PDB file of C-alpha atoms in Angstrom:
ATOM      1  CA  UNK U   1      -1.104   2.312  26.095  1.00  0.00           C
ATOM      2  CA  UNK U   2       0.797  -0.262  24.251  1.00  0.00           C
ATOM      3  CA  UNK U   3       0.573  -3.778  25.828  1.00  0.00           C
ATOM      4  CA  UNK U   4       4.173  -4.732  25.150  1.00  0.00           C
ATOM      5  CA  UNK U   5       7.085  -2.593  25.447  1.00  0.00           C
ATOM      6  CA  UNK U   6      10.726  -4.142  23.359  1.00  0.00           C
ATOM      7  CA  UNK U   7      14.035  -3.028  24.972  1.00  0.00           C
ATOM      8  CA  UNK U   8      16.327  -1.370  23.776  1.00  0.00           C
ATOM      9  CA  UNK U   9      14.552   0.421  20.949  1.00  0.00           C
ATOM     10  CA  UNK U  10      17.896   0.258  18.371  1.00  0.00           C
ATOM     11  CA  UNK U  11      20.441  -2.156  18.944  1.00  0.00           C
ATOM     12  CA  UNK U  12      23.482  -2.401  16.160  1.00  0.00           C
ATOM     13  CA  UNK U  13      26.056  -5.366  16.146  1.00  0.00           C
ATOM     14  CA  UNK U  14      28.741  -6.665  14.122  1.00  0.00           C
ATOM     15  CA  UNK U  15      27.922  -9.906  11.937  1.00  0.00           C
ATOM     16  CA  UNK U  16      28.210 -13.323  13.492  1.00  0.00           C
ATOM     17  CA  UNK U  17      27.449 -11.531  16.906  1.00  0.00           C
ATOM     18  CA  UNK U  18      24.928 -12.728  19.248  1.00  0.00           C
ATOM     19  CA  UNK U  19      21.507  -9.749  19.232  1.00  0.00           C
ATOM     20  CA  UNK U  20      19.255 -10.038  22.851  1.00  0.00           C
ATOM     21  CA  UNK U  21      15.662  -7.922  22.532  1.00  0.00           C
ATOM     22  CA  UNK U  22      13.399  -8.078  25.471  1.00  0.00           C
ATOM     23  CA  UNK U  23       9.756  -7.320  25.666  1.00  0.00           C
ATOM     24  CA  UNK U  24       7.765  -6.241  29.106  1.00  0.00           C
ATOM     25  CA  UNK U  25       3.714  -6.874  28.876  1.00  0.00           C
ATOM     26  CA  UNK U  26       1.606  -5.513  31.244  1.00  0.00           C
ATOM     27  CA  UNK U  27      -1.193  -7.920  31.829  1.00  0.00           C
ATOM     28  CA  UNK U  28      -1.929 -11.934  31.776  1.00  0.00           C
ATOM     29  CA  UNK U  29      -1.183 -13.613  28.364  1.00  0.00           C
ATOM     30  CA  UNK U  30      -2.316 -16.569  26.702  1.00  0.00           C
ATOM     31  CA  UNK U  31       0.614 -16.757  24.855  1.00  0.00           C
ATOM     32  CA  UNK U  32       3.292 -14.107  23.494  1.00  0.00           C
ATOM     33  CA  UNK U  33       4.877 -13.798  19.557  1.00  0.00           C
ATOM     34  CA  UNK U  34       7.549 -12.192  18.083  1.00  0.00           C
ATOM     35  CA  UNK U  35       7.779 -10.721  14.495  1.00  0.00           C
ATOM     36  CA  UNK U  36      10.042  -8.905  12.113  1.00  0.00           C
ATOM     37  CA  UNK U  37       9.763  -6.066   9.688  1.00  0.00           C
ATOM     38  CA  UNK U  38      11.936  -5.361   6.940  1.00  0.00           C
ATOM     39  CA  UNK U  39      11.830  -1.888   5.805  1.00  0.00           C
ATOM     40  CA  UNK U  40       8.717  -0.997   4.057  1.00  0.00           C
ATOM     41  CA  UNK U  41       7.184  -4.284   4.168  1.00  0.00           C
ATOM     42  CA  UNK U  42       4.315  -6.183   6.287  1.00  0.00           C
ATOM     43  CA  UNK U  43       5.175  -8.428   9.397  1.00  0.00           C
ATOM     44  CA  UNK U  44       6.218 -11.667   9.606  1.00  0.00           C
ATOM     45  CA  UNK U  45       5.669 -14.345  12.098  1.00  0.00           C
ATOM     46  CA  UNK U  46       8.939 -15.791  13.728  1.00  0.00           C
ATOM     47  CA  UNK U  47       8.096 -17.661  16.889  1.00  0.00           C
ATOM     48  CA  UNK U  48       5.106 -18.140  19.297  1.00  0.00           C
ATOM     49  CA  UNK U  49       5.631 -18.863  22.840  1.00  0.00           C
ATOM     50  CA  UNK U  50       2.614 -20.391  25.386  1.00  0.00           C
ATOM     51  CA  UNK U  51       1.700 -18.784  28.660  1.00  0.00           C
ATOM     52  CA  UNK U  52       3.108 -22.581  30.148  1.00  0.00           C
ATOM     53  CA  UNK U  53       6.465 -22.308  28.177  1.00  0.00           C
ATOM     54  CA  UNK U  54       9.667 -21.059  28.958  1.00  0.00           C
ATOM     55  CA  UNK U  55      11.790 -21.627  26.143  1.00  0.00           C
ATOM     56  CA  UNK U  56      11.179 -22.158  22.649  1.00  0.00           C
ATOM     57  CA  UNK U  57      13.824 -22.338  19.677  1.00  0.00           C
ATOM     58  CA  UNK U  58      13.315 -22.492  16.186  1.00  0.00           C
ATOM     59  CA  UNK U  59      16.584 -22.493  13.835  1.00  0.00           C
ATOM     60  CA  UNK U  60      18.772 -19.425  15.392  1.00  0.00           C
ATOM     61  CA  UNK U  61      16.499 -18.017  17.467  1.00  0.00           C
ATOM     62  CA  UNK U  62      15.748 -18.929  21.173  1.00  0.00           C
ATOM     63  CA  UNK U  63      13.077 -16.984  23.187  1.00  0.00           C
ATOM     64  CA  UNK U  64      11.913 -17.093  26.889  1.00  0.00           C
ATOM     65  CA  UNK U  65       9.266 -15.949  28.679  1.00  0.00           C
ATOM     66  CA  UNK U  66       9.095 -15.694  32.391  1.00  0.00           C
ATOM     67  CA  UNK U  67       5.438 -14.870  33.164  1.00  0.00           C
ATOM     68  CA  UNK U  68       6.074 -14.002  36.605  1.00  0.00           C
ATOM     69  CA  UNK U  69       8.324 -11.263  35.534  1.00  0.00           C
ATOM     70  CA  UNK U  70       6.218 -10.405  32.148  1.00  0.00           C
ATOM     71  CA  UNK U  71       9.093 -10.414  30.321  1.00  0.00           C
ATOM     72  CA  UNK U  72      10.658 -12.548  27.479  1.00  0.00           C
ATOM     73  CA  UNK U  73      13.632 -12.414  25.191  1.00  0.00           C
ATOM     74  CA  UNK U  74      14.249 -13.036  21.927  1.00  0.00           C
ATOM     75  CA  UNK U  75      17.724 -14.271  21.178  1.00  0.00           C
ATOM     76  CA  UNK U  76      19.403 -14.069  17.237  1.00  0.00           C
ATOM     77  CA  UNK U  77      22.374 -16.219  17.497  1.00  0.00           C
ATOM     78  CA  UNK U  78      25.354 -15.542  14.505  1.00  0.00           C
ATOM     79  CA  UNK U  79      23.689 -12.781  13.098  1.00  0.00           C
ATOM     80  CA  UNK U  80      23.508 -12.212   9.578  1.00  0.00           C
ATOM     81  CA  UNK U  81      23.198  -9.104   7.502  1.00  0.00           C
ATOM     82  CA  UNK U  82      19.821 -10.616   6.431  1.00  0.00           C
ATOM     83  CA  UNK U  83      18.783 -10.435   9.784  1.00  0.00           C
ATOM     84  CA  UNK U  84      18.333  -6.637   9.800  1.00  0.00           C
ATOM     85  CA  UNK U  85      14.800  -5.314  10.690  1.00  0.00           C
ATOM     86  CA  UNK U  86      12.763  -4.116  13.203  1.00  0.00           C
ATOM     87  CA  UNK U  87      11.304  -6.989  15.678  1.00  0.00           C
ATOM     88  CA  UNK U  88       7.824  -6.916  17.710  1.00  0.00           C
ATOM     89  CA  UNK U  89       6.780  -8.622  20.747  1.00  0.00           C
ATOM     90  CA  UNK U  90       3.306  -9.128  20.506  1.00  0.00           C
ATOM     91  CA  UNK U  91       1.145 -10.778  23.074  1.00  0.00           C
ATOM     92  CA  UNK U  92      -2.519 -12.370  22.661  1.00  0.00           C
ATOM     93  CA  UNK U  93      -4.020 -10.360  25.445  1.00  0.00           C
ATOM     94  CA  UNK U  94      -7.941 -11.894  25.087  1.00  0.00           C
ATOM     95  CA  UNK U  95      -9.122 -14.315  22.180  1.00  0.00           C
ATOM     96  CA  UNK U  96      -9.231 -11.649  19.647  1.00  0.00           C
ATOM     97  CA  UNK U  97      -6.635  -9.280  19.235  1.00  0.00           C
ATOM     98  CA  UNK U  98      -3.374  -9.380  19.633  1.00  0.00           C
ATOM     99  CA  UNK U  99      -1.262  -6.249  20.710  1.00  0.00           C
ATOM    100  CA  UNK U 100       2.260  -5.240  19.503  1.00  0.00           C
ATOM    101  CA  UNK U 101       4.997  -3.236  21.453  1.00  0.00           C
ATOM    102  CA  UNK U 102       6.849  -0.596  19.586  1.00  0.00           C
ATOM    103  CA  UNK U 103       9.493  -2.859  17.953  1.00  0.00           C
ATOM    104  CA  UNK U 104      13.491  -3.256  18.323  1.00  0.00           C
ATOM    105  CA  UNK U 105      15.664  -2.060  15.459  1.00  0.00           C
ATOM    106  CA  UNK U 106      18.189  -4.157  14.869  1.00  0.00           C
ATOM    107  CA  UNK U 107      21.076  -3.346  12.577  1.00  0.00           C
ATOM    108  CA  UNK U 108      23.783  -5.849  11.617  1.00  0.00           C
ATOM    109  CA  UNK U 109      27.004  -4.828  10.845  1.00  0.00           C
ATOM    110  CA  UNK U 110      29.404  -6.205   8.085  1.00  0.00           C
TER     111      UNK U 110
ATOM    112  CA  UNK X   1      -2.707 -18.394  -2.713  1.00  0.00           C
ATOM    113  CA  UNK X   2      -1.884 -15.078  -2.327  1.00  0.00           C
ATOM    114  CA  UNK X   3      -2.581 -14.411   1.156  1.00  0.00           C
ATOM    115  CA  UNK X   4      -3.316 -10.799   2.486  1.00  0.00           C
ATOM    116  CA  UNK X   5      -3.822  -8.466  -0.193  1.00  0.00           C
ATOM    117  CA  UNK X   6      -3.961  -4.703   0.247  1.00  0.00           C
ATOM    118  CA  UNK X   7      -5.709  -1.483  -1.898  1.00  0.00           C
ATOM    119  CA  UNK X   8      -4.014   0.761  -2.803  1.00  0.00           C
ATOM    120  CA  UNK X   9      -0.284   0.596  -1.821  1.00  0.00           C
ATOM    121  CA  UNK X  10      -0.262   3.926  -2.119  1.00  0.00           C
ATOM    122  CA  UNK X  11      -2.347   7.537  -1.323  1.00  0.00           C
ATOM    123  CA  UNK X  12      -2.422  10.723  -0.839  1.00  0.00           C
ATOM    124  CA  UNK X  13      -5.560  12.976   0.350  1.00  0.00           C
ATOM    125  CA  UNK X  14      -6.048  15.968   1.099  1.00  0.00           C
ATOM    126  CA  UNK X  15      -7.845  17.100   4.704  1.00  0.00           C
ATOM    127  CA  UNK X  16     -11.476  16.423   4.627  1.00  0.00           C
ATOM    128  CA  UNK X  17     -11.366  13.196   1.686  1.00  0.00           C
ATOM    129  CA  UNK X  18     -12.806  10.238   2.330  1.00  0.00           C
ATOM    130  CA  UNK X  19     -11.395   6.807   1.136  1.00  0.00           C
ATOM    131  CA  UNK X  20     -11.590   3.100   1.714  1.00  0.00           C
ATOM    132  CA  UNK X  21      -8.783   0.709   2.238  1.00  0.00           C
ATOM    133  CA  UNK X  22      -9.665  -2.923   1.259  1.00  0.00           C
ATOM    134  CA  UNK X  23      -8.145  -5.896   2.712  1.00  0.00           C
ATOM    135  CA  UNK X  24      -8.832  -9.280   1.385  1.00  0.00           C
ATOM    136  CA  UNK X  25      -7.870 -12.834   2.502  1.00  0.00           C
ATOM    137  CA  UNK X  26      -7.700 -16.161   0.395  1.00  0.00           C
ATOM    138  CA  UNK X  27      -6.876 -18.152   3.593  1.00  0.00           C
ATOM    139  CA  UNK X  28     -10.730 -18.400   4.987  1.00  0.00           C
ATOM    140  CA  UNK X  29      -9.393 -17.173   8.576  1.00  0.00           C
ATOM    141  CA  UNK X  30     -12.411 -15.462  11.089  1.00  0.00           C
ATOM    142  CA  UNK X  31     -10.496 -12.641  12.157  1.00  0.00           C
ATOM    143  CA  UNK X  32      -9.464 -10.090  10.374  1.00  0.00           C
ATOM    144  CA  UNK X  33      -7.303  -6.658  11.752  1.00  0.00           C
ATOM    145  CA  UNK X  34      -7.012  -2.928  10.621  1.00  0.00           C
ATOM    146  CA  UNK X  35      -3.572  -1.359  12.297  1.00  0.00           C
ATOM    147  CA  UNK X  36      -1.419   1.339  11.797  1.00  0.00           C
ATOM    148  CA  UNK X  37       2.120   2.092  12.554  1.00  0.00           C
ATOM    149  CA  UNK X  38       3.767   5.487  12.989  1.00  0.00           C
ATOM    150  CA  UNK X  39       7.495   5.873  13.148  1.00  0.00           C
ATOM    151  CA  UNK X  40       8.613   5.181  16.740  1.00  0.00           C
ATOM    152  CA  UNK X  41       5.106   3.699  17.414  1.00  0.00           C
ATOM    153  CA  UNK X  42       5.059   0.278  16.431  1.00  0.00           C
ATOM    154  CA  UNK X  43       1.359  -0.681  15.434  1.00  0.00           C
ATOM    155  CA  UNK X  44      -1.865   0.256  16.657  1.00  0.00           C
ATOM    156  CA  UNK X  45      -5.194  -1.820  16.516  1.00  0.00           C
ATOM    157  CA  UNK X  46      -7.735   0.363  14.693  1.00  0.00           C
ATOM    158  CA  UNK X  47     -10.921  -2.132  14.689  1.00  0.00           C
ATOM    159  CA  UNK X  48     -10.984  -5.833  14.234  1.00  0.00           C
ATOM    160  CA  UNK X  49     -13.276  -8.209  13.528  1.00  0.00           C
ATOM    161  CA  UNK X  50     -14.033 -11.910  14.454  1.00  0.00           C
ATOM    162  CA  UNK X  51     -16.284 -12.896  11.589  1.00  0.00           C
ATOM    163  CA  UNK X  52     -18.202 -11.856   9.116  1.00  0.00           C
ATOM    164  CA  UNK X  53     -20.587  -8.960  10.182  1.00  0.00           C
ATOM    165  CA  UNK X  54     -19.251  -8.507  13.039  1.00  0.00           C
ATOM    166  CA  UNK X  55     -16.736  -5.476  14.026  1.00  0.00           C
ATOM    167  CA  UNK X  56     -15.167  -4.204  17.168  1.00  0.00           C
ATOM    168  CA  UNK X  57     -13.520  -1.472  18.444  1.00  0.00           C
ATOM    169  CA  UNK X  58      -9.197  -1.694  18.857  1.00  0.00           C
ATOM    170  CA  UNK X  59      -6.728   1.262  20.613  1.00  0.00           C
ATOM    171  CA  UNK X  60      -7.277   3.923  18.209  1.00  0.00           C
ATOM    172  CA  UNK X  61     -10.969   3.717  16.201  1.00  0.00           C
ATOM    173  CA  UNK X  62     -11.711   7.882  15.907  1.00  0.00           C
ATOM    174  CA  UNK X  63     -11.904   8.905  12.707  1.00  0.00           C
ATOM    175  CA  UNK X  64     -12.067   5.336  11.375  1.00  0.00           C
ATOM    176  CA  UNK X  65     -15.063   2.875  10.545  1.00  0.00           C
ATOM    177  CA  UNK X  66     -14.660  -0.774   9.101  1.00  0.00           C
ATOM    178  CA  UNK X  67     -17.167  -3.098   7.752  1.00  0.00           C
ATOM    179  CA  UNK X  68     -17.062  -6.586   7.078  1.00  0.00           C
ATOM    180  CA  UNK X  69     -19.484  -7.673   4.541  1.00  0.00           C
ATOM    181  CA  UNK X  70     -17.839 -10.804   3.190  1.00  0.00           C
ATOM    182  CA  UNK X  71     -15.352 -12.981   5.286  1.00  0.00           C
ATOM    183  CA  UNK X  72     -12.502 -12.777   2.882  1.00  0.00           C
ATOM    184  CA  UNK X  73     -12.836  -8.374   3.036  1.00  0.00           C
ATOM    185  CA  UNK X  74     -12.480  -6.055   5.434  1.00  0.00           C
ATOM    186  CA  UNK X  75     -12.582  -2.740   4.578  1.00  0.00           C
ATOM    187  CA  UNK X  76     -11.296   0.627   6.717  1.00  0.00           C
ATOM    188  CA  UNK X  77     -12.966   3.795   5.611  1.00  0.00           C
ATOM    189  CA  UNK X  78     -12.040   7.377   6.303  1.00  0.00           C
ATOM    190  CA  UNK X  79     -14.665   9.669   6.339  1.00  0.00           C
ATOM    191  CA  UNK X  80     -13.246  12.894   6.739  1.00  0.00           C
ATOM    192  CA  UNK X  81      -9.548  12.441   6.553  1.00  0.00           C
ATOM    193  CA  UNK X  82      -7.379  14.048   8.802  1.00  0.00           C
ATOM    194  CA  UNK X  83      -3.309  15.315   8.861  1.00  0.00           C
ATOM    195  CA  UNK X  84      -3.191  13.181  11.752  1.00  0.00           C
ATOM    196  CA  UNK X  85      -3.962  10.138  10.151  1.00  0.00           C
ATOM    197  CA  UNK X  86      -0.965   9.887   7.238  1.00  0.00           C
ATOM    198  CA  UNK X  87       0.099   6.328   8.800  1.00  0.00           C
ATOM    199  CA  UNK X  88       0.871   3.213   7.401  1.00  0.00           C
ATOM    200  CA  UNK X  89      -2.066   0.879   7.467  1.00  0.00           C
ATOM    201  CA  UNK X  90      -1.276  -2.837   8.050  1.00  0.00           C
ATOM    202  CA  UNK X  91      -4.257  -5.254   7.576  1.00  0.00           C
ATOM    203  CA  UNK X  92      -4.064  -8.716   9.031  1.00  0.00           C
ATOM    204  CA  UNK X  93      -5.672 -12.361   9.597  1.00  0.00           C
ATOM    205  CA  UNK X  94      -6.237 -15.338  11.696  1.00  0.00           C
ATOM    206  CA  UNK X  95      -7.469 -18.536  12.119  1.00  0.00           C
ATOM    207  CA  UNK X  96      -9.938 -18.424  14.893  1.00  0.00           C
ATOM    208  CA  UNK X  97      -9.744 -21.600  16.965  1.00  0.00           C
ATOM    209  CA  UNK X  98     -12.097 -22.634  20.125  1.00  0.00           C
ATOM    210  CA  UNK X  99     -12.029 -20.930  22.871  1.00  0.00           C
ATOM    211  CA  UNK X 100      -8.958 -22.130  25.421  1.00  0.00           C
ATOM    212  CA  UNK X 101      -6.767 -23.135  22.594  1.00  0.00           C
ATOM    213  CA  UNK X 102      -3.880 -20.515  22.170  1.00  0.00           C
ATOM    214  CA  UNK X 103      -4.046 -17.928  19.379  1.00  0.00           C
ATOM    215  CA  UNK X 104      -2.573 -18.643  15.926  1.00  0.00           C
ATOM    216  CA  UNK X 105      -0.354 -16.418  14.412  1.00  0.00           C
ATOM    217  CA  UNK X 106      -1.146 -13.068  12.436  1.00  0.00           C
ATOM    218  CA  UNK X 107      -0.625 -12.783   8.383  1.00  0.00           C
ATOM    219  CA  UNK X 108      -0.318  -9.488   7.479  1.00  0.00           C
ATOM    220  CA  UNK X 109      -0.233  -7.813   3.933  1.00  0.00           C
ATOM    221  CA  UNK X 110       2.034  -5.412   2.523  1.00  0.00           C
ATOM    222  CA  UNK X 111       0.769  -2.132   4.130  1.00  0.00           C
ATOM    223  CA  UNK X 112      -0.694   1.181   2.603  1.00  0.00           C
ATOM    224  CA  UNK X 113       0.850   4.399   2.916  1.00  0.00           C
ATOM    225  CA  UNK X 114      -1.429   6.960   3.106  1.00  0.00           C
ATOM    226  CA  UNK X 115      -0.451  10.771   3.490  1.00  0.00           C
ATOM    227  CA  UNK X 116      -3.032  13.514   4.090  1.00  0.00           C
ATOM    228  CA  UNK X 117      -2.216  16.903   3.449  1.00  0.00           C
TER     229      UNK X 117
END
């Protein structure tokens, strides 16, 4: 089974709205990641958040991680129609593989 | 530098063809990856490896075998292909740094969508 789980599985918002994805792991992380997808295409790294973090920004996002809970967030803030994809928690479960949930996808809008 | 590289983008087999998928890397990382995604699935680890020569097994290796000859390739082969393995395969690399540093991220390449019929 799939290490990280992302909730909710489709989320659609208007443009310049706020978008909230979580992601549940299941086991004791070294550190966790988040990625987007645009249709058809590869992944691409957004943010990486350490096991001893508990917030991290970079630009409009903002993601937390409470590793008592297993949980973080990733928050989009003024979303943008560029900002449509799917997004993927992915968490660094021993020093050689990392394993992704099933993804958020997030639809903005106009 | 052109990063992660994948071959073909696209093909379709029919049940019992074999192929290989290559994946090559310009960015001298140690680990390389071999996933695939299904819709509603998000990705799976096939094999991986953590340096030349080496491989190891990920969620989902049946049906699969990898080899990793050179450190800048890593190829996925399917023997005997299967209807249950049109996917999309997703190869990716990573730095590998000493043990009890964190993780750096994944670079993945463009994908391959393979159909068997």
């Amino acid at each position: 089974s799939q290490q990280g789980e992302e909730d909710p599985q489709a989320l659609s918002i208007q443009e310049g709205e706020n978008a909230t994805m979580n992601c549940s792991y299941k086991t004791s992380i070294n550190n966790l990641q988040w990625y987007r997808q645009n249709s058809g295409r590869g992944l691409v790294h957004l943010i990486l958040i350490r096991s001893n973090e508990r917030e991290k920004h970079s630009g409009r996002l903002r993601v937390t991680l409470d590793t008592s809970k297993k949980s973080s967030s990733l928050l989009i803030t003024a979303s943008r129609a560029a900002d449509t994809a799917s997004y993927f928690c992915a968490t660094d479960a021993s020093a050689s593989k990392i394993i992704f949930g099933s993804g958020t996808r997030l639809s903005i809008r106009p | 530098n052109a990063g992660v590289t994948q071959t073909p983008k696209f093909r379709v087999l029919k049940t019992g063809q074999s192929m290989t998928l290559l994946c090559a890397q310009d960015m001298n990382h140690e680990y390389m990856y071999w996933y695939r995604q299904d819709p509603g699935m998000g990705l799976r680890l096939i094999h991986y490896s953590v340096g030349e020569g080496t491989t190891a097994k990920g969620e989902v290796p049946d049906g699969y075998n990898v080899s990793r000859l050179k450190k800048q390739n890593f190829l996925l082969g399917l023997e005997s292909a299967a209807p249950s393995q049109t996917s999309v395969y997703f190869c990716a690399s990573r730095l590998s740094l000493p043990r009890g540093r964190d993780a750096d991220t994944q670079y993945f390449g463009p994908g391959t969508r393979l159909t068997v019929l």
